[in-house]
Coordinates of C-alpha atoms in Angstrom, one line a residue:
X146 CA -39.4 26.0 1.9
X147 CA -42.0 28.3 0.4
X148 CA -41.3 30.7 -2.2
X149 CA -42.0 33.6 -0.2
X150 CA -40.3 31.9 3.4
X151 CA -37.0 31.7 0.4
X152 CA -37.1 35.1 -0.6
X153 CA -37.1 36.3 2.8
X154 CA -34.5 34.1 3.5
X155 CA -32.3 35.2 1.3
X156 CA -32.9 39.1 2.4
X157 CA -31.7 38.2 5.7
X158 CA -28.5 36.5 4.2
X159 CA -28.1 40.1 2.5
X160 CA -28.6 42.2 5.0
X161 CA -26.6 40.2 7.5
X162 CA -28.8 40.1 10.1
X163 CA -28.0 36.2 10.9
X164 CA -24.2 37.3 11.9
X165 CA -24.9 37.7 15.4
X166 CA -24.1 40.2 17.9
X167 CA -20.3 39.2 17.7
X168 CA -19.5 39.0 14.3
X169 CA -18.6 42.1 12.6
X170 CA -19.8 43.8 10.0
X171 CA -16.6 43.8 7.6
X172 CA -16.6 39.9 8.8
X173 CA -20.3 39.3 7.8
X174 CA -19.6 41.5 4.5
X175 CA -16.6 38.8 4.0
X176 CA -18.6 35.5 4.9
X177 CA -22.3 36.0 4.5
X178 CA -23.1 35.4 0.4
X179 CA -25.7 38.6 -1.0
X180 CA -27.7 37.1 -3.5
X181 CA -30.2 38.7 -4.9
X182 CA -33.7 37.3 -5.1
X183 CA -33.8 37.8 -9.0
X184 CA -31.5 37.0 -11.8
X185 CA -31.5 38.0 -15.7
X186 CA -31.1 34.9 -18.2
X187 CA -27.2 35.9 -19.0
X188 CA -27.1 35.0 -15.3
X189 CA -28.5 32.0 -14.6
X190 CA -26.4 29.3 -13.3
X191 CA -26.9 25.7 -15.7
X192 CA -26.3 23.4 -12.7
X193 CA -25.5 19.4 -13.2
X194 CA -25.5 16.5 -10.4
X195 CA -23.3 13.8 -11.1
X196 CA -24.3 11.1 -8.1
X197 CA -28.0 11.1 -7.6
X198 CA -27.1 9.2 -4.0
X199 CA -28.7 10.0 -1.0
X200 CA -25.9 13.4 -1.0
X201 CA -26.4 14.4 -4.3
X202 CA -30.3 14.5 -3.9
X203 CA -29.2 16.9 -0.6
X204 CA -27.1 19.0 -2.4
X205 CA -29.7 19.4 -5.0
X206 CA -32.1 20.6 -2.5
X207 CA -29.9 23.2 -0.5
X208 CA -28.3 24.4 -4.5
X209 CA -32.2 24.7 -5.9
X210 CA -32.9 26.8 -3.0
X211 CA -31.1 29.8 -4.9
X212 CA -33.3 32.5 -7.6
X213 CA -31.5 31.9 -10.7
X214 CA -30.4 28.1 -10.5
X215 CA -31.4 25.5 -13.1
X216 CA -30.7 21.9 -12.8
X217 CA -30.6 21.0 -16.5
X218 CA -28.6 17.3 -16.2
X219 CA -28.4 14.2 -13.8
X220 CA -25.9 11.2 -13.8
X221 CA -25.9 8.2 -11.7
X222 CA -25.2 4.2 -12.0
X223 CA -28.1 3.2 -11.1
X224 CA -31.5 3.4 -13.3
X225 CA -33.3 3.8 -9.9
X226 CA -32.0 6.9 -9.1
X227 CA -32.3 8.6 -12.7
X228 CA -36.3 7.8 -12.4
X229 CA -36.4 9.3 -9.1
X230 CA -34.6 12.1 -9.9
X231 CA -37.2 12.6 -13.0
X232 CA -40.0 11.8 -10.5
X233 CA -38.6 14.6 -8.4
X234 CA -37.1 17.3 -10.9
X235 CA -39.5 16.6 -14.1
X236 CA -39.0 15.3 -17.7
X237 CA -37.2 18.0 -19.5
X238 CA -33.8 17.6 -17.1
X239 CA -31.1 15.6 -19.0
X240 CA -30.2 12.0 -17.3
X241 CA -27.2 9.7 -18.4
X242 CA -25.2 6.6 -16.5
X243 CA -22.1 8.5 -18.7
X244 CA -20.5 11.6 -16.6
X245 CA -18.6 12.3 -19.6
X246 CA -22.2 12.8 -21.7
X247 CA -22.8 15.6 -18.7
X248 CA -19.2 17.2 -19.0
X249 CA -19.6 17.8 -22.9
X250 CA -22.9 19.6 -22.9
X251 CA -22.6 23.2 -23.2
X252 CA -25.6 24.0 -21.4
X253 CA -24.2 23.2 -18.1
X254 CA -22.0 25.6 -16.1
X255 CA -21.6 24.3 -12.9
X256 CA -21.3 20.2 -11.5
X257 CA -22.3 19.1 -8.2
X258 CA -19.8 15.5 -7.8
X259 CA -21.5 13.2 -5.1
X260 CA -20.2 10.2 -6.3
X261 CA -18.0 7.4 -4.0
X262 CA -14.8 9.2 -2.7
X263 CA -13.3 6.9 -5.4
X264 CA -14.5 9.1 -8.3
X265 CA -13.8 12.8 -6.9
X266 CA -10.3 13.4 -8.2
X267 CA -10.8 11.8 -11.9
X268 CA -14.4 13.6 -12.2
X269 CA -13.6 16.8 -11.0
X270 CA -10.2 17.1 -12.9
X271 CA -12.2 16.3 -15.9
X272 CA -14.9 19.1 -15.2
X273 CA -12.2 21.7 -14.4
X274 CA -10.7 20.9 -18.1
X275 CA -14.3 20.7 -19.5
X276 CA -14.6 24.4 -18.3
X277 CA -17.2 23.5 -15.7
X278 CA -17.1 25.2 -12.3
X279 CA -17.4 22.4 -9.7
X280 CA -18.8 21.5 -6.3
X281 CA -17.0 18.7 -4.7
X282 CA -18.0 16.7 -2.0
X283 CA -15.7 16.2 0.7
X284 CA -13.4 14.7 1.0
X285 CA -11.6 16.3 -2.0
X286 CA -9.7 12.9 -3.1
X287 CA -9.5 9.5 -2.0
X288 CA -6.1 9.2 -1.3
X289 CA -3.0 11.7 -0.3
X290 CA -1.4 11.1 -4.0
X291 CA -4.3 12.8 -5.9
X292 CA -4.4 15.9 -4.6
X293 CA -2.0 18.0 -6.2
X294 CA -3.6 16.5 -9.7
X295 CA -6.7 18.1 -8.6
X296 CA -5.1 21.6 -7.1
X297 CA -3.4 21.8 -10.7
X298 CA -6.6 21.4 -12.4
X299 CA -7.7 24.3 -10.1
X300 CA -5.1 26.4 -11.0
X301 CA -5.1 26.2 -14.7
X302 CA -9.1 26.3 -15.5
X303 CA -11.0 29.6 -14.6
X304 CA -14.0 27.5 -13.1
X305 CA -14.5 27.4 -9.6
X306 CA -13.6 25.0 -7.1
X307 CA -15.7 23.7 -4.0
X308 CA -15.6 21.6 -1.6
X309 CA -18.7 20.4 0.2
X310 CA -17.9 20.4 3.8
X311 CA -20.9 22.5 4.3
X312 CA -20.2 24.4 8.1
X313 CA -16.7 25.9 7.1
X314 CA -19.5 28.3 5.5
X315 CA -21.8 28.6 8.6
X316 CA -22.8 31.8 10.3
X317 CA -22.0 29.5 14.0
X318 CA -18.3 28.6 12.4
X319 CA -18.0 32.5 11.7
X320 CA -19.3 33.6 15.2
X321 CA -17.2 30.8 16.7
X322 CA -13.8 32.3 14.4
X323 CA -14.9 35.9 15.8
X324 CA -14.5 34.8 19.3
X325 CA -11.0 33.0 18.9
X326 CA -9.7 35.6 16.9
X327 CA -10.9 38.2 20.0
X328 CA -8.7 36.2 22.5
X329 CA -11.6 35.1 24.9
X330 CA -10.0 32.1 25.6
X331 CA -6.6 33.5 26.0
X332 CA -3.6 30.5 25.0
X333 CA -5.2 27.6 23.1
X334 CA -4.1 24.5 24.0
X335 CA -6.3 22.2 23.1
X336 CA -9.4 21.2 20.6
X337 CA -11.5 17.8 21.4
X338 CA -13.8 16.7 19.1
X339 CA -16.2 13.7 18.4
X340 CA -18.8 12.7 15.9
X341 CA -20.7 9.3 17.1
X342 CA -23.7 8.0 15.9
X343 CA -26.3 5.1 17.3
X344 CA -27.8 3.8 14.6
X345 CA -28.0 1.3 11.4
X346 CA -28.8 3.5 9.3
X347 CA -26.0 6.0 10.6
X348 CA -23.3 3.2 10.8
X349 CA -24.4 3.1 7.2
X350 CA -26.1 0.3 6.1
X351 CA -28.6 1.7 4.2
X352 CA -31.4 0.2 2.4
X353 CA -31.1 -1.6 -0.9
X354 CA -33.7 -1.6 -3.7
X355 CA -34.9 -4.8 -4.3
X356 CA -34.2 -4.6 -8.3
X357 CA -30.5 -4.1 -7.8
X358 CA -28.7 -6.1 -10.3
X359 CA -26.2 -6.0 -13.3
X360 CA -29.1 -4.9 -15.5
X361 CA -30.0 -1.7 -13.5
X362 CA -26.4 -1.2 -12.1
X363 CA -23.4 0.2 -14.4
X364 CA -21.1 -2.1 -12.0
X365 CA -18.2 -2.3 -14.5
X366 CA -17.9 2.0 -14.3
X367 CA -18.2 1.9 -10.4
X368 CA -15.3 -0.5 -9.9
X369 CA -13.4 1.8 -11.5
X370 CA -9.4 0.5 -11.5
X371 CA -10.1 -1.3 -8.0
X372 CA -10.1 -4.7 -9.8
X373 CA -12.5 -7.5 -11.3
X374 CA -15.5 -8.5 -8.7
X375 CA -18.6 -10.0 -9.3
X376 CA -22.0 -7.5 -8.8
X377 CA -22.4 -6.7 -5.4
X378 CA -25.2 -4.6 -4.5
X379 CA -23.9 -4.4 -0.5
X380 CA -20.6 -2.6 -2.3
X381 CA -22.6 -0.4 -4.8
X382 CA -24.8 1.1 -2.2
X383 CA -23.2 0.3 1.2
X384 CA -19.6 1.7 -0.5
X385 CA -18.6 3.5 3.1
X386 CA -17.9 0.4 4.3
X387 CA -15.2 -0.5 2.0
X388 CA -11.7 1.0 1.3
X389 CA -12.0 0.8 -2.1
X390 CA -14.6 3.0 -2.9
X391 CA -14.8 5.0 0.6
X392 CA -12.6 6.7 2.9
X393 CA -14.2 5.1 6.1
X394 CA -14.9 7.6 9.1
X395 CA -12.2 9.5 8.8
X396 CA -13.0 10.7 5.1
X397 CA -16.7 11.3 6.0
X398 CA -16.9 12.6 9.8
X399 CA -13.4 13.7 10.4
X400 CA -12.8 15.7 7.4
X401 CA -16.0 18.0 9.0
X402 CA -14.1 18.4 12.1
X403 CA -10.8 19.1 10.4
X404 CA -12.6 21.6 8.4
X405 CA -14.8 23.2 10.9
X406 CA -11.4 23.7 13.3
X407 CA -9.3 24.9 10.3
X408 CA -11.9 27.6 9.5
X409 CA -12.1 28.7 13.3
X410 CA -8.3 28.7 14.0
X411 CA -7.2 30.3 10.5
X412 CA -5.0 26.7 10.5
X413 CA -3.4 24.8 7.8
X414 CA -3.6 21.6 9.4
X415 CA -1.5 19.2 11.8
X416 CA 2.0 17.9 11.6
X417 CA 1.7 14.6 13.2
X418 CA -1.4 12.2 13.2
X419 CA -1.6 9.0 15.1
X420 CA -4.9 7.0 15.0
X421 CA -6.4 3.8 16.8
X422 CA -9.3 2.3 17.4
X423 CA -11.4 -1.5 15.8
X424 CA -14.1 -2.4 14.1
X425 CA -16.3 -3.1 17.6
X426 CA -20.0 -3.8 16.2
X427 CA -20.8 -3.6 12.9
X428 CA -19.7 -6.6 11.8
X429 CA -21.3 -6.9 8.5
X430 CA -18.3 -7.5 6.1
X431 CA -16.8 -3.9 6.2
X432 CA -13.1 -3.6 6.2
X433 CA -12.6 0.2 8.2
X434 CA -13.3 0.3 11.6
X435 CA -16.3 1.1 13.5
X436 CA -14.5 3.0 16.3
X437 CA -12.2 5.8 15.8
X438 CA -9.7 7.3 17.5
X439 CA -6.8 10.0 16.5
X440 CA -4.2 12.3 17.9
X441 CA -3.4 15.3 16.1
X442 CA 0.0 17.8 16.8
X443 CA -0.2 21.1 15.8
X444 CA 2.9 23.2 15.4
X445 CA 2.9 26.9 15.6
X446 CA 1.0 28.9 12.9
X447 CA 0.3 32.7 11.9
X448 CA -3.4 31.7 13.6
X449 CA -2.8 30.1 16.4
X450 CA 0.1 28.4 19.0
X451 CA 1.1 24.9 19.1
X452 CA -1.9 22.5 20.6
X453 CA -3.3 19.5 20.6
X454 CA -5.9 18.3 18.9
X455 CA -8.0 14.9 19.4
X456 CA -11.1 13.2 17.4
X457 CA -13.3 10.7 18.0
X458 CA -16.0 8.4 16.2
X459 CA -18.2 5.9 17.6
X460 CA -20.7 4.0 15.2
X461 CA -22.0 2.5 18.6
X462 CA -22.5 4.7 21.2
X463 CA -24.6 4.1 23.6
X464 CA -25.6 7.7 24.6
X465 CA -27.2 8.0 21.5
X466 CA -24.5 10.0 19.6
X467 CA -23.8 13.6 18.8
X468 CA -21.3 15.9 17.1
X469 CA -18.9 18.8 19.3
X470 CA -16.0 20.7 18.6
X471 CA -13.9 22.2 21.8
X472 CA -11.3 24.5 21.6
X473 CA -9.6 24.8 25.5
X474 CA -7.8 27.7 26.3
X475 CA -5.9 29.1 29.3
X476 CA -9.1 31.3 30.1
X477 CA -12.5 29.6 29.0
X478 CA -13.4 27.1 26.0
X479 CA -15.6 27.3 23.2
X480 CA -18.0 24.7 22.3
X481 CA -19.6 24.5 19.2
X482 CA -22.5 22.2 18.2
X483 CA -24.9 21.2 15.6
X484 CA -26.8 25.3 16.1
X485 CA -25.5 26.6 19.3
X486 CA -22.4 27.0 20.2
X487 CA -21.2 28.0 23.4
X488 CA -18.2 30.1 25.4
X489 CA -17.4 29.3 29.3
X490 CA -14.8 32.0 30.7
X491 CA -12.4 30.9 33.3
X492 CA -9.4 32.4 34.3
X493 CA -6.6 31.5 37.2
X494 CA -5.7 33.4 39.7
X495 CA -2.1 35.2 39.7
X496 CA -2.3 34.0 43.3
X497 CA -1.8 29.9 43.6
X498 CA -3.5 30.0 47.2
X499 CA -2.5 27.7 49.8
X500 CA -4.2 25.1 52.2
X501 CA -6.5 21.9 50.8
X502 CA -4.6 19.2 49.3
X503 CA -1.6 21.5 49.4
X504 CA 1.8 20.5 51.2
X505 CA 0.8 23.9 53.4
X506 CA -1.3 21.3 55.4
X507 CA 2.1 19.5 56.6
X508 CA 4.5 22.5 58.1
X509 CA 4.9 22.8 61.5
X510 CA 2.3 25.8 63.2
X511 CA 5.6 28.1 63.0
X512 CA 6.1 27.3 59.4
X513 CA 3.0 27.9 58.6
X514 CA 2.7 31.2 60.0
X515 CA 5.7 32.0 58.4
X516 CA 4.4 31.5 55.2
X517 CA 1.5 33.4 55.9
X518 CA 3.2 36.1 56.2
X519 CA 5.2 35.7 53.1
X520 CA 2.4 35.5 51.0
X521 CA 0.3 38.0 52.3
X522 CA 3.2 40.4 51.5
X523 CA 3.9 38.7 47.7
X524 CA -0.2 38.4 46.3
X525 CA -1.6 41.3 48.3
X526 CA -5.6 41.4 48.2
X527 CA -6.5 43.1 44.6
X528 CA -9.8 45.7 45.2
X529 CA -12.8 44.1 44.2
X530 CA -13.8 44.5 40.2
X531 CA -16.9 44.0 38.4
X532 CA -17.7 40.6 37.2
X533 CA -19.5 39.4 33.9
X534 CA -21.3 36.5 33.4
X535 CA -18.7 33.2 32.8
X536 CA -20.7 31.5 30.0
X537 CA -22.7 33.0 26.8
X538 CA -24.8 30.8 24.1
X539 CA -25.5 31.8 20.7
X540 CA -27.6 29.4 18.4
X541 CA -28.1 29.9 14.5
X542 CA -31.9 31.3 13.7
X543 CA -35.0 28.5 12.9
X544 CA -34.7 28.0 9.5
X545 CA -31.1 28.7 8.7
X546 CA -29.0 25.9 6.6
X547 CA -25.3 25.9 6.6
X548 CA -25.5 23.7 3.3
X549 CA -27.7 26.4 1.9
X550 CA -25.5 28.7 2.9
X551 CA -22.5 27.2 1.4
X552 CA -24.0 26.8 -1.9
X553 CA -24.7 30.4 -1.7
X554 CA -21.2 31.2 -1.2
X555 CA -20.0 29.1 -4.4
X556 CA -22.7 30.5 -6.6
X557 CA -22.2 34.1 -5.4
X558 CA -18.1 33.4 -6.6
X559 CA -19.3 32.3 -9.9
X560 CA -21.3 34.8 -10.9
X561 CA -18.8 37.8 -9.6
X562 CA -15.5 35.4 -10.5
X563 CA -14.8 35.9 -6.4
X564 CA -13.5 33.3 -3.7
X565 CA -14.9 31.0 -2.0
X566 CA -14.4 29.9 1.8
X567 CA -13.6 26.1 1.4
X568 CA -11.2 25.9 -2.1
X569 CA -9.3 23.4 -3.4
X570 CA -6.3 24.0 -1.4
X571 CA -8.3 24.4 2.0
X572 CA -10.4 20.8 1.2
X573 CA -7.3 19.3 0.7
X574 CA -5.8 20.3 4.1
X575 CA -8.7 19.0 5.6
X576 CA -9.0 15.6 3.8
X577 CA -5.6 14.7 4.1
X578 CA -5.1 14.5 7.9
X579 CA -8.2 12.3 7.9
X580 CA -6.6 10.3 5.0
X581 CA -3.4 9.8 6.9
X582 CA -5.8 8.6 10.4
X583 CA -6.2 5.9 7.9
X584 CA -3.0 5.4 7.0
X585 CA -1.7 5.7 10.4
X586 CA -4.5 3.0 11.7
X587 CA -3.7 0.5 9.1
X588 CA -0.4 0.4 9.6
X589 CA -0.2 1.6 13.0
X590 CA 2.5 4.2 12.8
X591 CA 2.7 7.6 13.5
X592 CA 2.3 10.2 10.1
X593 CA 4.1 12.8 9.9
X594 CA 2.7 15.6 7.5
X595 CA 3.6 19.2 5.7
X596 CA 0.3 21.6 6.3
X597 CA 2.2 24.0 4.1
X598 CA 3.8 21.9 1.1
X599 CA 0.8 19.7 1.2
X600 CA 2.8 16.6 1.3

């Protein structure tokens, strides 16, 4: 994006104008970041990327998208990726393979960690307590025990908190929350939602350089306290596939979902998780499954009733994959998509009706008549009313980026000491039903979990 095509991005996210014609203005005021297209040199945010993966080199290019953003410092394993991040972001940028070298400058304000799910907790507990405000990638921890470490970190540092699951900031997620919260789909009862994929590259085996090695590779630091094993360049840059460095589907498609629906519904989370599903097609040595499957009970909440909630992935589907939350309601459902979403209104009739497949079909001619009669005199014909149109699509404007946005969002909170949509407490909520799918699959149980104590 241009310089000028920024700029005039940015405007719009001030004035609001990508709310859309349903969410309000107090709501878009709430939501929508305001940056401004310039900044003074007292403001400038000193930003730092620890995980110079394929997401950190992402984040870095939705973050660098804001006026008054420097990246000033770079961390990775991997000598590769330091080179291409100087290729990319120019000499001057400090690069280490030592996190700890980027936590103790004093340049830096502000940490992006992309590192394996492994590393999340331990580096951003250490940034909190180095003063650093911090942008997590989801999912907040690896497993259920490290998140209230990482929520007490929160607490007692001033620096703020993050978590990358990028469409809790979105204007769609907003418009989507506007509708709920309006009652257009009268009772929820239900939310179905899937993530699949069709493709190598999306079931995660992606490409390794071909100078991968323990001379380029800091293997000892990546291992981490998952014991002693020999260089493996499959683990290092394939770590998705493994549960000791990764969270499997549920920690990197799931946790989206969660989020998305949390954000929509004003929900802390389930209270019961049971998940299924096998490793189907990729058979390439990974130990989490392929396939995906989990059940979700949702108790009462301030938000919303008690529903169901369902989520699927498939790393080999056939129909070429796809992503779709839908929340089902007694009058209509709401889909939302990639940019579009969409809202279908349906309601039933006060009267059942009779005839069809209907036991009315069986009664004797004077039976029949009888009931007629009956129910002529208990649903009497209603005057006609005008009718609306049963099904309205919205999409997000050409150009727009939810992980821009999102960045905006946590920079805007930094520089005004404000809030942020997706904090410590809210990324936690949504990693640790998709950490318990795990637990549930592997040792095929039901979970039962606390949305409100966290535990």
């Amino acid at each position: 994006m241009s310089s000028r095509s920024r700029r005039h991005f940015l405007r719009q996210l001030s004035a609001g104008l990508l709310a859309g014609p349903l969410l309000s203005e107090s709501a878009a005021a709430h939501t929508l970041a305001n940056p401004r297209v310039s900044f003074g040199a007292n403001e400038q945010i000193n930003l730092a990327c620890i995980g110079l993966g394929i997401q950190g080199f992402g984040d870095l290019a939705a973050a660098l998208q804001h006026p008054g953003v420097k990246l000033v410092a770079g961390c990775d394993l991997y000598t590769g990726h330091l080179e291409r991040a100087r290729e990319v972001y120019g000499s001057d940028i400090f690069l280490t393979r030592d996190y700890r070298e980027v936590l103790a400058r004093t340049d830096v304000d502000a940490v992006i960690v992309a590192t394996p799910d492994h590393w999340h907790d331990t580096i951003t507990i250490e940034a909190l307590d180095a003063g650093k405000h911090v942008y997590c990638e989801k999912p907040l921890v690896q497993r259920i025990d490290e998140g209230q470490a990482v929520l007490a970190a929160e607490r007692r540092n001033p620096g703020i908190l993050i978590v990358g699951s990028q469409r809790v900031s979105s204007i769609l997620t907003e418009q989507a929350r506007e509708i709920y919260r309006r009652g257009d789909l009268g009772q929820l009862v239900l939310v179905e939602t899937f993530n699949d994929r069709f493709s190598a590259l999306g079931a995660w085996q992606y490409s390794i350089p071909r100078d991968a090695s323990p001379a380029t590779v800091d293997w000892e630091t990546f291992l981490k306290d998952t014991g002693d094993r020999p260089f493996d360049a499959e683990r290092f840059f394939r770590w998705r596939n493994y549960q000791d460095y990764g969270t499997g589907v549920a920690g990197d498609l799931f946790v989206h979902l969660f989020s998305g629906s949390h954000r929509i519904l004003d929900s802390l989370g389930p209270e019961r998780i049971y998940a299924t599903g096998g490793l189907r097609y990729w058979k390439d040595g990974r130990d989490v499954p392929d396939v995906f499957i989990a059940n979700c009970d949702y108790g009462e909440q301030e938000g919303h009733p008690a529903f169901n909630m369902q989520l699927r992935v498939n790393f080999v589907d056939g129909g070429g994959g796809g992503s779709r939350i839908r929340f089902v309601g007694t009058e209509g459902s709401l889909e939302v998509g990639g940019n579009s979403l969409t809202l279908r209104r349906k309601t039933l009739s006060a009267a059942p009706g009779y005839g069809g497949w209907d036991t009315y079909t069986t009664f004797p001619e004077a039976t029949r008549k009888e009931f007629e009669e009956w129910y002529r005199s208990e649903y009497p014909l209603l005057p006609p009313a005008v009718v609306g149109p049963a099904e309205w699509s919205y999409r997000s404007p050409e150009g727009y980026s939810e992980h821009v946005h999102h960045f905006a969002n946590w920079f805007e909170a930094i520089r005004n000491d404000g809030q942020v949509v997706e904090d410590g407490a809210f990324g936690f909520r949504a990693a640790a039903p998709s950490l318990l799918a795990n637990v549930s699959y592997f040792e095929r149980r039901v979970v039962d979990w606390d949305p409100v104590g966290m535990k």
